[in-house]
Amino acid sequence: MRIGDKGSPTLSPGVDDNFVDFLDERFFVSYLSGDKAAEGGNGLVFQINNQNGDVYALKLSKTSRQAASRDEEKEKRLARFNREISALNAIKYDYNENVVGLIGTGNIVIGRNTYDFFVMEKCDYSLSSYLKSQPDLAPSQRIALFSKILNGIKYLHRYGIYHRDIKSDNILVQDDEPKICDLGLSTFRNDDLDLDDVGERIGPTGWFSPEATNKFLVETTLNPFNLNCVIGAKSDVFQLGKLFWYIMQGNLPLGQIAKSDFVASTNPLLYSIIRKCLLHSSQRRPSVDKAIKLMEDLFFEFGL
């Protein structure tokens, strides 16, 4: 591998130069698709395979250890990358089929710089591409799909991990099972290390919770109305509400929404669950456990 024009790792022209040593084996590195790596805020995702036919996904930090030691912003980027590893390590030995599984970690030296990486399950689809490939999914199937994601978030919350970046791109699908991925913006319930800057934008555009918007807009002000800027468990619930809406009808609920905007189903309980998750006040939203309880009634109505 080599350093690309943007200063991040990329593949070398020579195929034999693209490898990592992992689990006492040599794995060859390639792109997941197309001619470039899948890119997130702090990492690049490649495909790796060995001679035995084992295929995984490798997420490689954009930032080297050396660069992080010289630059405060890059130090923070590497810290977020390692936070994701910490979150996946915390759940590694209690596998949940709806959270992408960690295989292991390592590092690679490119030139004079050392880059950390971790290896995880490889999935064939993002949620968006899966739904496009399955346009005839019945409402009951879409509800069941969301329910699995909801249970995956419950599992993370049980370990004190708040995702904070729930969106369609961060849900993968393998063999019809959704798998939550990309914990790069996650935080731990009782963690003393706060990587969030005051006024920082946390989360994806279009999927912001009200408290994430407050943090970005008012946390650097006097905030005389004491607007909530804490992005935690109920922020995940808000993003789950958006995700449920997206799974059901393919767009996002933005601004002032009404029942007439939700055209995927006329079932009043379905809309009611989504609406409760999307309440502006985090205190009024249901917890993940309460949302699961509400889903049980919905399952009954849809014969699940």
mmCIF file of C-alpha atoms in Angstrom:
data_model
loop_
_atom_site.group_PDB
_atom_site.id
_atom_site.type_symbol
_atom_site.label_atom_id
_atom_site.label_comp_id
_atom_site.label_asym_id
_atom_site.label_seq_id
_atom_site.Cartn_x
_atom_site.Cartn_y
_atom_site.Cartn_z
ATOM 1 C CA MET A 1 0.000 0.000 0.000
ATOM 2 C CA ARG A 2 1.030 3.628 -0.365
ATOM 3 C CA ILE A 3 -0.006 7.152 0.658
ATOM 4 C CA GLY A 4 -2.394 8.733 -1.844
ATOM 5 C CA ASP A 5 -2.676 12.301 -3.087
ATOM 6 C CA LYS A 6 -4.980 13.240 -0.187
ATOM 7 C CA GLY A 7 -2.459 12.038 2.382
ATOM 8 C CA SER A 8 -4.390 8.885 3.328
ATOM 9 C CA PRO A 9 -3.549 5.231 2.632
ATOM 10 C CA THR A 10 -4.582 3.784 -0.707
ATOM 11 C CA LEU A 11 -3.722 0.781 -2.860
ATOM 12 C CA SER A 12 -0.468 0.556 -4.780
ATOM 13 C CA PRO A 13 -0.531 -0.096 -8.543
ATOM 14 C CA GLY A 14 1.191 -3.436 -8.015
ATOM 15 C CA VAL A 15 -1.305 -6.012 -6.723
ATOM 16 C CA ASP A 16 1.377 -7.923 -4.807
ATOM 17 C CA ASP A 17 2.216 -4.774 -2.791
ATOM 18 C CA ASN A 18 -1.235 -4.596 -1.225
ATOM 19 C CA PHE A 19 -1.320 -6.854 1.803
ATOM 20 C CA VAL A 20 -1.561 -6.850 5.589
ATOM 21 C CA ASP A 21 -0.309 -9.421 8.057
ATOM 22 C CA PHE A 22 -3.147 -10.362 10.378
ATOM 23 C CA LEU A 23 -3.754 -13.359 12.660
ATOM 24 C CA ASP A 24 -0.400 -14.819 11.593
ATOM 25 C CA GLU A 25 -1.525 -14.868 7.967
ATOM 26 C CA ARG A 26 -1.056 -12.691 4.920
ATOM 27 C CA PHE A 27 -4.217 -11.076 3.617
ATOM 28 C CA PHE A 28 -4.415 -9.325 0.271
ATOM 29 C CA VAL A 29 -6.160 -5.956 0.221
ATOM 30 C CA SER A 30 -8.580 -4.775 -2.464
ATOM 31 C CA TYR A 31 -11.411 -2.285 -2.820
ATOM 32 C CA LEU A 32 -14.891 -3.329 -1.733
ATOM 33 C CA SER A 33 -16.158 -2.100 -5.097
ATOM 34 C CA GLY A 34 -15.082 0.284 -7.813
ATOM 35 C CA ASP A 35 -11.681 1.964 -7.806
ATOM 36 C CA LYS A 36 -11.502 3.515 -4.346
ATOM 37 C CA ALA A 37 -12.002 2.632 -0.702
ATOM 38 C CA ALA A 38 -15.276 3.240 1.082
ATOM 39 C CA GLU A 39 -14.687 6.323 3.199
ATOM 40 C CA GLY A 40 -15.953 7.470 6.570
ATOM 41 C CA GLY A 41 -15.044 10.357 8.811
ATOM 42 C CA ASN A 42 -12.003 8.698 10.388
ATOM 43 C CA GLY A 43 -11.342 5.567 8.367
ATOM 44 C CA LEU A 44 -11.179 3.839 5.006
ATOM 45 C CA VAL A 45 -12.775 0.444 4.392
ATOM 46 C CA PHE A 46 -11.211 -2.220 2.169
ATOM 47 C CA GLN A 47 -11.805 -5.890 1.486
ATOM 48 C CA ILE A 48 -9.176 -8.439 2.519
ATOM 49 C CA ASN A 49 -8.890 -12.128 1.688
ATOM 50 C CA ASN A 50 -6.396 -14.902 2.275
ATOM 51 C CA GLN A 51 -5.483 -18.019 0.305
ATOM 52 C CA ASN A 52 -8.039 -20.065 2.252
ATOM 53 C CA GLY A 53 -10.869 -17.978 0.833
ATOM 54 C CA ASP A 54 -11.637 -16.084 4.058
ATOM 55 C CA VAL A 55 -13.032 -12.655 3.220
ATOM 56 C CA TYR A 56 -13.388 -9.779 5.681
ATOM 57 C CA ALA A 57 -13.689 -6.002 5.730
ATOM 58 C CA LEU A 58 -10.713 -3.978 6.967
ATOM 59 C CA LYS A 59 -11.158 -0.482 8.350
ATOM 60 C CA LEU A 60 -7.941 1.498 8.267
ATOM 61 C CA SER A 61 -7.378 4.768 10.097
ATOM 62 C CA LYS A 62 -6.893 7.777 7.853
ATOM 63 C CA THR A 63 -4.518 9.190 10.443
ATOM 64 C CA SER A 64 -1.133 7.733 11.316
ATOM 65 C CA ARG A 65 0.142 7.581 14.870
ATOM 66 C CA GLN A 66 2.966 9.931 13.907
ATOM 67 C CA ALA A 67 0.618 12.551 12.446
ATOM 68 C CA ALA A 68 -1.609 12.335 15.542
ATOM 69 C CA SER A 69 1.374 13.073 17.777
ATOM 70 C CA ARG A 70 2.012 16.344 15.940
ATOM 71 C CA ASP A 71 -1.479 17.727 15.372
ATOM 72 C CA GLU A 72 -4.321 18.132 17.881
ATOM 73 C CA GLU A 73 -7.117 17.680 15.340
ATOM 74 C CA LYS A 74 -5.512 14.535 13.937
ATOM 75 C CA GLU A 75 -4.977 13.258 17.471
ATOM 76 C CA LYS A 76 -8.712 13.561 18.021
ATOM 77 C CA ARG A 77 -9.476 11.750 14.747
ATOM 78 C CA LEU A 78 -7.271 8.853 15.777
ATOM 79 C CA ALA A 79 -8.879 8.854 19.238
ATOM 80 C CA ARG A 80 -12.336 8.512 17.640
ATOM 81 C CA PHE A 81 -11.052 5.666 15.475
ATOM 82 C CA ASN A 82 -9.738 3.912 18.567
ATOM 83 C CA ARG A 83 -13.021 4.633 20.392
ATOM 84 C CA GLU A 84 -14.753 2.541 17.731
ATOM 85 C CA ILE A 85 -12.296 -0.287 18.373
ATOM 86 C CA SER A 86 -12.939 0.005 22.120
ATOM 87 C CA ALA A 87 -16.696 -0.207 21.575
ATOM 88 C CA LEU A 88 -16.401 -3.286 19.363
ATOM 89 C CA ASN A 89 -13.964 -4.903 21.794
ATOM 90 C CA ALA A 90 -16.423 -4.339 24.651
ATOM 91 C CA ILE A 91 -18.976 -6.560 22.920
ATOM 92 C CA LYS A 92 -16.633 -8.917 21.072
ATOM 93 C CA TYR A 93 -17.286 -11.955 23.263
ATOM 94 C CA ASP A 94 -21.054 -11.510 23.419
ATOM 95 C CA TYR A 95 -21.874 -11.741 19.727
ATOM 96 C CA ASN A 96 -25.092 -10.180 18.527
ATOM 97 C CA GLU A 97 -26.142 -10.934 14.958
ATOM 98 C CA ASN A 98 -27.433 -7.396 14.469
ATOM 99 C CA VAL A 99 -24.148 -5.642 15.256
ATOM 100 C CA VAL A 100 -21.195 -6.133 12.936
ATOM 101 C CA GLY A 101 -18.691 -8.499 14.540
ATOM 102 C CA LEU A 102 -15.074 -7.613 15.296
ATOM 103 C CA ILE A 103 -12.517 -10.177 14.106
ATOM 104 C CA GLY A 104 -9.409 -8.452 15.441
ATOM 105 C CA THR A 105 -7.082 -5.457 15.325
ATOM 106 C CA GLY A 106 -3.620 -4.622 14.054
ATOM 107 C CA ASN A 107 -1.464 -2.008 12.398
ATOM 108 C CA ILE A 108 0.408 -1.546 9.168
ATOM 109 C CA VAL A 109 3.522 0.483 8.384
ATOM 110 C CA ILE A 110 3.314 2.505 5.174
ATOM 111 C CA GLY A 111 6.481 4.423 4.448
ATOM 112 C CA ARG A 112 7.568 5.783 7.807
ATOM 113 C CA ASN A 113 4.126 5.935 9.322
ATOM 114 C CA THR A 114 2.076 3.442 11.336
ATOM 115 C CA TYR A 115 -1.668 3.125 10.753
ATOM 116 C CA ASP A 116 -4.063 1.256 13.035
ATOM 117 C CA PHE A 117 -6.771 -0.984 11.605
ATOM 118 C CA PHE A 118 -9.457 -3.411 12.644
ATOM 119 C CA VAL A 119 -11.027 -6.308 10.792
ATOM 120 C CA MET A 120 -14.747 -7.059 10.862
ATOM 121 C CA GLU A 121 -17.392 -9.108 9.128
ATOM 122 C CA LYS A 122 -17.910 -8.231 5.479
ATOM 123 C CA CYS A 123 -21.481 -7.603 4.375
ATOM 124 C CA ASP A 124 -22.851 -7.504 0.849
ATOM 125 C CA TYR A 125 -25.269 -4.597 1.177
ATOM 126 C CA SER A 126 -25.825 -1.285 2.862
ATOM 127 C CA LEU A 127 -29.396 -0.840 4.080
ATOM 128 C CA SER A 128 -30.072 1.557 1.191
ATOM 129 C CA SER A 129 -28.811 -0.828 -1.483
ATOM 130 C CA TYR A 130 -30.631 -3.739 0.154
ATOM 131 C CA LEU A 131 -33.963 -1.917 0.106
ATOM 132 C CA LYS A 132 -33.408 -0.923 -3.531
ATOM 133 C CA SER A 133 -32.777 -4.572 -4.381
ATOM 134 C CA GLN A 134 -35.966 -5.598 -2.532
ATOM 135 C CA PRO A 135 -38.616 -3.080 -3.676
ATOM 136 C CA ASP A 136 -41.471 -5.502 -3.031
ATOM 137 C CA LEU A 137 -40.799 -6.040 0.668
ATOM 138 C CA ALA A 138 -44.151 -6.105 2.445
ATOM 139 C CA PRO A 139 -44.792 -3.685 5.341
ATOM 140 C CA SER A 140 -44.581 -6.616 7.767
ATOM 141 C CA GLN A 141 -41.118 -7.520 6.443
ATOM 142 C CA ARG A 142 -39.949 -3.924 6.784
ATOM 143 C CA ILE A 143 -41.250 -3.794 10.347
ATOM 144 C CA ALA A 144 -39.402 -7.024 11.168
ATOM 145 C CA LEU A 145 -36.225 -5.589 9.629
ATOM 146 C CA PHE A 146 -36.420 -2.457 11.767
ATOM 147 C CA SER A 147 -37.178 -4.497 14.879
ATOM 148 C CA LYS A 148 -33.876 -6.322 14.499
ATOM 149 C CA ILE A 149 -32.011 -3.006 14.266
ATOM 150 C CA LEU A 150 -33.864 -1.767 17.348
ATOM 151 C CA ASN A 151 -32.771 -4.854 19.265
ATOM 152 C CA GLY A 152 -29.189 -4.292 18.097
ATOM 153 C CA ILE A 153 -29.260 -0.787 19.568
ATOM 154 C CA LYS A 154 -30.733 -2.198 22.788
ATOM 155 C CA TYR A 155 -27.776 -4.568 22.926
ATOM 156 C CA LEU A 156 -25.329 -1.656 22.553
ATOM 157 C CA HIS A 157 -27.141 0.339 25.235
ATOM 158 C CA ARG A 158 -26.914 -2.647 27.572
ATOM 159 C CA TYR A 159 -23.143 -2.252 27.340
ATOM 160 C CA GLY A 160 -23.415 1.494 27.912
ATOM 161 C CA ILE A 161 -22.633 2.339 24.278
ATOM 162 C CA TYR A 162 -24.586 5.099 22.536
ATOM 163 C CA HIS A 163 -24.195 5.012 18.761
ATOM 164 C CA ARG A 164 -25.118 8.650 17.904
ATOM 165 C CA ASP A 165 -24.643 8.164 14.148
ATOM 166 C CA ILE A 166 -27.615 5.995 13.168
ATOM 167 C CA LYS A 167 -28.425 6.349 9.476
ATOM 168 C CA SER A 168 -29.043 4.073 6.522
ATOM 169 C CA ASP A 169 -25.358 4.052 5.492
ATOM 170 C CA ASN A 170 -24.405 2.698 8.911
ATOM 171 C CA ILE A 171 -26.654 -0.333 8.684
ATOM 172 C CA LEU A 172 -25.270 -3.233 6.638
ATOM 173 C CA VAL A 173 -27.160 -6.331 5.537
ATOM 174 C CA GLN A 174 -25.881 -9.874 5.139
ATOM 175 C CA ASP A 175 -28.149 -12.846 4.414
ATOM 176 C CA ASP A 176 -31.182 -10.640 5.132
ATOM 177 C CA GLU A 177 -29.868 -9.793 8.617
ATOM 178 C CA PRO A 178 -29.250 -6.094 9.362
ATOM 179 C CA LYS A 179 -25.985 -5.298 11.133
ATOM 180 C CA ILE A 180 -25.229 -2.006 12.839
ATOM 181 C CA CYS A 181 -21.773 -0.650 12.024
ATOM 182 C CA ASP A 182 -19.608 2.486 12.262
ATOM 183 C CA LEU A 183 -19.290 3.283 15.954
ATOM 184 C CA GLY A 184 -16.850 6.128 15.265
ATOM 185 C CA LEU A 185 -19.084 8.734 16.942
ATOM 186 C CA SER A 186 -20.175 6.443 19.759
ATOM 187 C CA THR A 187 -19.718 7.297 23.396
ATOM 188 C CA PHE A 188 -19.795 5.266 26.602
ATOM 189 C CA ARG A 189 -22.308 5.960 29.351
ATOM 190 C CA ASN A 190 -19.692 6.251 32.100
ATOM 191 C CA ASP A 191 -16.632 7.304 30.113
ATOM 192 C CA ASP A 192 -14.462 10.052 31.573
ATOM 193 C CA LEU A 193 -12.861 10.736 28.169
ATOM 194 C CA ASP A 194 -15.097 13.220 26.331
ATOM 195 C CA LEU A 195 -14.044 13.575 22.704
ATOM 196 C CA ASP A 196 -16.815 16.053 21.850
ATOM 197 C CA ASP A 197 -15.781 19.664 21.433
ATOM 198 C CA VAL A 198 -18.087 22.409 22.648
ATOM 199 C CA GLY A 199 -20.366 23.310 19.745
ATOM 200 C CA GLU A 200 -19.179 20.396 17.622
ATOM 201 C CA ARG A 201 -21.485 18.948 14.990
ATOM 202 C CA ILE A 202 -22.101 15.336 16.019
ATOM 203 C CA GLY A 203 -23.957 13.085 13.615
ATOM 204 C CA PRO A 204 -25.059 12.992 9.988
ATOM 205 C CA THR A 205 -26.858 15.806 8.181
ATOM 206 C CA GLY A 206 -30.549 15.000 7.817
ATOM 207 C CA TRP A 207 -30.443 12.602 10.771
ATOM 208 C CA PHE A 208 -29.658 15.092 13.566
ATOM 209 C CA SER A 209 -31.553 14.814 16.820
ATOM 210 C CA PRO A 210 -32.766 18.130 18.282
ATOM 211 C CA GLU A 211 -30.103 17.937 20.990
ATOM 212 C CA ALA A 212 -27.372 17.429 18.365
ATOM 213 C CA THR A 213 -28.651 20.533 16.587
ATOM 214 C CA ASN A 214 -28.713 22.415 19.890
ATOM 215 C CA LYS A 215 -25.121 21.403 20.591
ATOM 216 C CA PHE A 216 -23.997 22.754 17.233
ATOM 217 C CA LEU A 217 -25.992 25.995 17.408
ATOM 218 C CA VAL A 218 -26.195 27.101 21.042
ATOM 219 C CA GLU A 219 -23.608 25.291 23.156
ATOM 220 C CA THR A 220 -21.063 28.034 22.488
ATOM 221 C CA THR A 221 -23.579 30.713 23.567
ATOM 222 C CA LEU A 222 -24.899 31.598 27.015
ATOM 223 C CA ASN A 223 -27.813 29.199 26.317
ATOM 224 C CA PRO A 224 -30.213 31.176 28.575
ATOM 225 C CA PHE A 225 -33.051 28.681 28.048
ATOM 226 C CA ASN A 226 -30.884 25.721 29.085
ATOM 227 C CA LEU A 227 -31.554 23.891 25.808
ATOM 228 C CA ASN A 228 -30.537 20.234 25.897
ATOM 229 C CA CYS A 229 -27.159 19.653 24.206
ATOM 230 C CA VAL A 230 -26.456 16.157 25.559
ATOM 231 C CA ILE A 231 -26.365 13.506 22.835
ATOM 232 C CA GLY A 232 -27.107 10.144 24.422
ATOM 233 C CA ALA A 233 -29.552 7.236 24.584
ATOM 234 C CA LYS A 234 -32.664 9.224 23.610
ATOM 235 C CA SER A 235 -30.760 10.733 20.674
ATOM 236 C CA ASP A 236 -30.386 7.203 19.347
ATOM 237 C CA VAL A 237 -34.149 6.798 19.716
ATOM 238 C CA PHE A 238 -34.764 9.921 17.620
ATOM 239 C CA GLN A 239 -32.506 8.628 14.842
ATOM 240 C CA LEU A 240 -34.211 5.240 15.070
ATOM 241 C CA GLY A 241 -37.525 6.973 14.447
ATOM 242 C CA LYS A 242 -36.097 8.510 11.291
ATOM 243 C CA LEU A 243 -34.672 5.159 10.257
ATOM 244 C CA PHE A 244 -38.019 3.394 10.762
ATOM 245 C CA TRP A 245 -39.726 6.001 8.574
ATOM 246 C CA TYR A 246 -36.991 5.581 5.943
ATOM 247 C CA ILE A 247 -37.325 1.786 5.917
ATOM 248 C CA MET A 248 -41.077 2.031 5.490
ATOM 249 C CA GLN A 249 -41.258 4.602 2.703
ATOM 250 C CA GLY A 250 -37.782 5.588 1.513
ATOM 251 C CA ASN A 251 -37.586 9.257 2.540
ATOM 252 C CA LEU A 252 -36.778 11.148 5.730
ATOM 253 C CA PRO A 253 -39.157 13.019 8.035
ATOM 254 C CA LEU A 254 -37.900 16.601 8.196
ATOM 255 C CA GLY A 255 -39.475 19.682 9.741
ATOM 256 C CA GLN A 256 -43.074 19.647 10.912
ATOM 257 C CA ILE A 257 -44.542 16.246 10.092
ATOM 258 C CA ALA A 258 -48.166 15.137 10.029
ATOM 259 C CA LYS A 259 -49.830 11.760 9.797
ATOM 260 C CA SER A 260 -50.750 12.557 6.189
ATOM 261 C CA ASP A 261 -47.007 12.674 5.366
ATOM 262 C CA PHE A 262 -46.683 9.002 6.272
ATOM 263 C CA VAL A 263 -48.154 7.187 3.291
ATOM 264 C CA ALA A 264 -46.511 3.770 3.630
ATOM 265 C CA SER A 265 -49.249 2.402 5.891
ATOM 266 C CA THR A 266 -52.586 3.449 7.306
ATOM 267 C CA ASN A 267 -51.944 1.550 10.536
ATOM 268 C CA PRO A 268 -52.284 4.153 13.326
ATOM 269 C CA LEU A 269 -50.033 2.304 15.781
ATOM 270 C CA LEU A 270 -47.166 2.205 13.293
ATOM 271 C CA TYR A 271 -47.263 5.965 12.782
ATOM 272 C CA SER A 272 -47.720 6.514 16.521
ATOM 273 C CA ILE A 273 -44.513 4.605 17.375
ATOM 274 C CA ILE A 274 -42.504 6.590 14.851
ATOM 275 C CA ARG A 275 -44.023 9.868 16.006
ATOM 276 C CA LYS A 276 -43.169 9.169 19.643
ATOM 277 C CA CYS A 277 -39.547 8.478 18.713
ATOM 278 C CA LEU A 278 -39.429 11.803 16.832
ATOM 279 C CA LEU A 279 -40.697 13.972 19.686
ATOM 280 C CA HIS A 280 -38.622 17.133 20.054
ATOM 281 C CA SER A 281 -38.041 16.740 23.783
ATOM 282 C CA SER A 282 -35.765 13.813 24.560
ATOM 283 C CA GLN A 283 -37.523 13.405 27.926
ATOM 284 C CA ARG A 284 -40.807 12.682 26.156
ATOM 285 C CA ARG A 285 -39.389 10.079 23.792
ATOM 286 C CA PRO A 286 -39.643 6.406 24.766
ATOM 287 C CA SER A 287 -36.565 4.529 25.856
ATOM 288 C CA VAL A 288 -35.331 1.766 23.582
ATOM 289 C CA ASP A 289 -36.918 -0.788 25.944
ATOM 290 C CA LYS A 290 -40.254 1.032 25.790
ATOM 291 C CA ALA A 291 -40.047 1.232 21.986
ATOM 292 C CA ILE A 292 -39.499 -2.528 21.865
ATOM 293 C CA LYS A 293 -42.570 -2.995 24.051
ATOM 294 C CA LEU A 294 -44.619 -0.853 21.663
ATOM 295 C CA MET A 295 -43.312 -2.916 18.746
ATOM 296 C CA GLU A 296 -44.748 -6.073 20.337
ATOM 297 C CA ASP A 297 -48.256 -4.704 19.846
ATOM 298 C CA LEU A 298 -47.388 -3.802 16.271
ATOM 299 C CA PHE A 299 -46.117 -7.328 15.661
ATOM 300 C CA PHE A 300 -49.463 -8.679 16.784
ATOM 301 C CA GLU A 301 -51.368 -6.377 14.440
ATOM 302 C CA PHE A 302 -49.200 -7.412 11.461
ATOM 303 C CA GLY A 303 -49.237 -11.116 12.329
ATOM 304 C CA LEU A 304 -45.527 -11.327 13.121
#
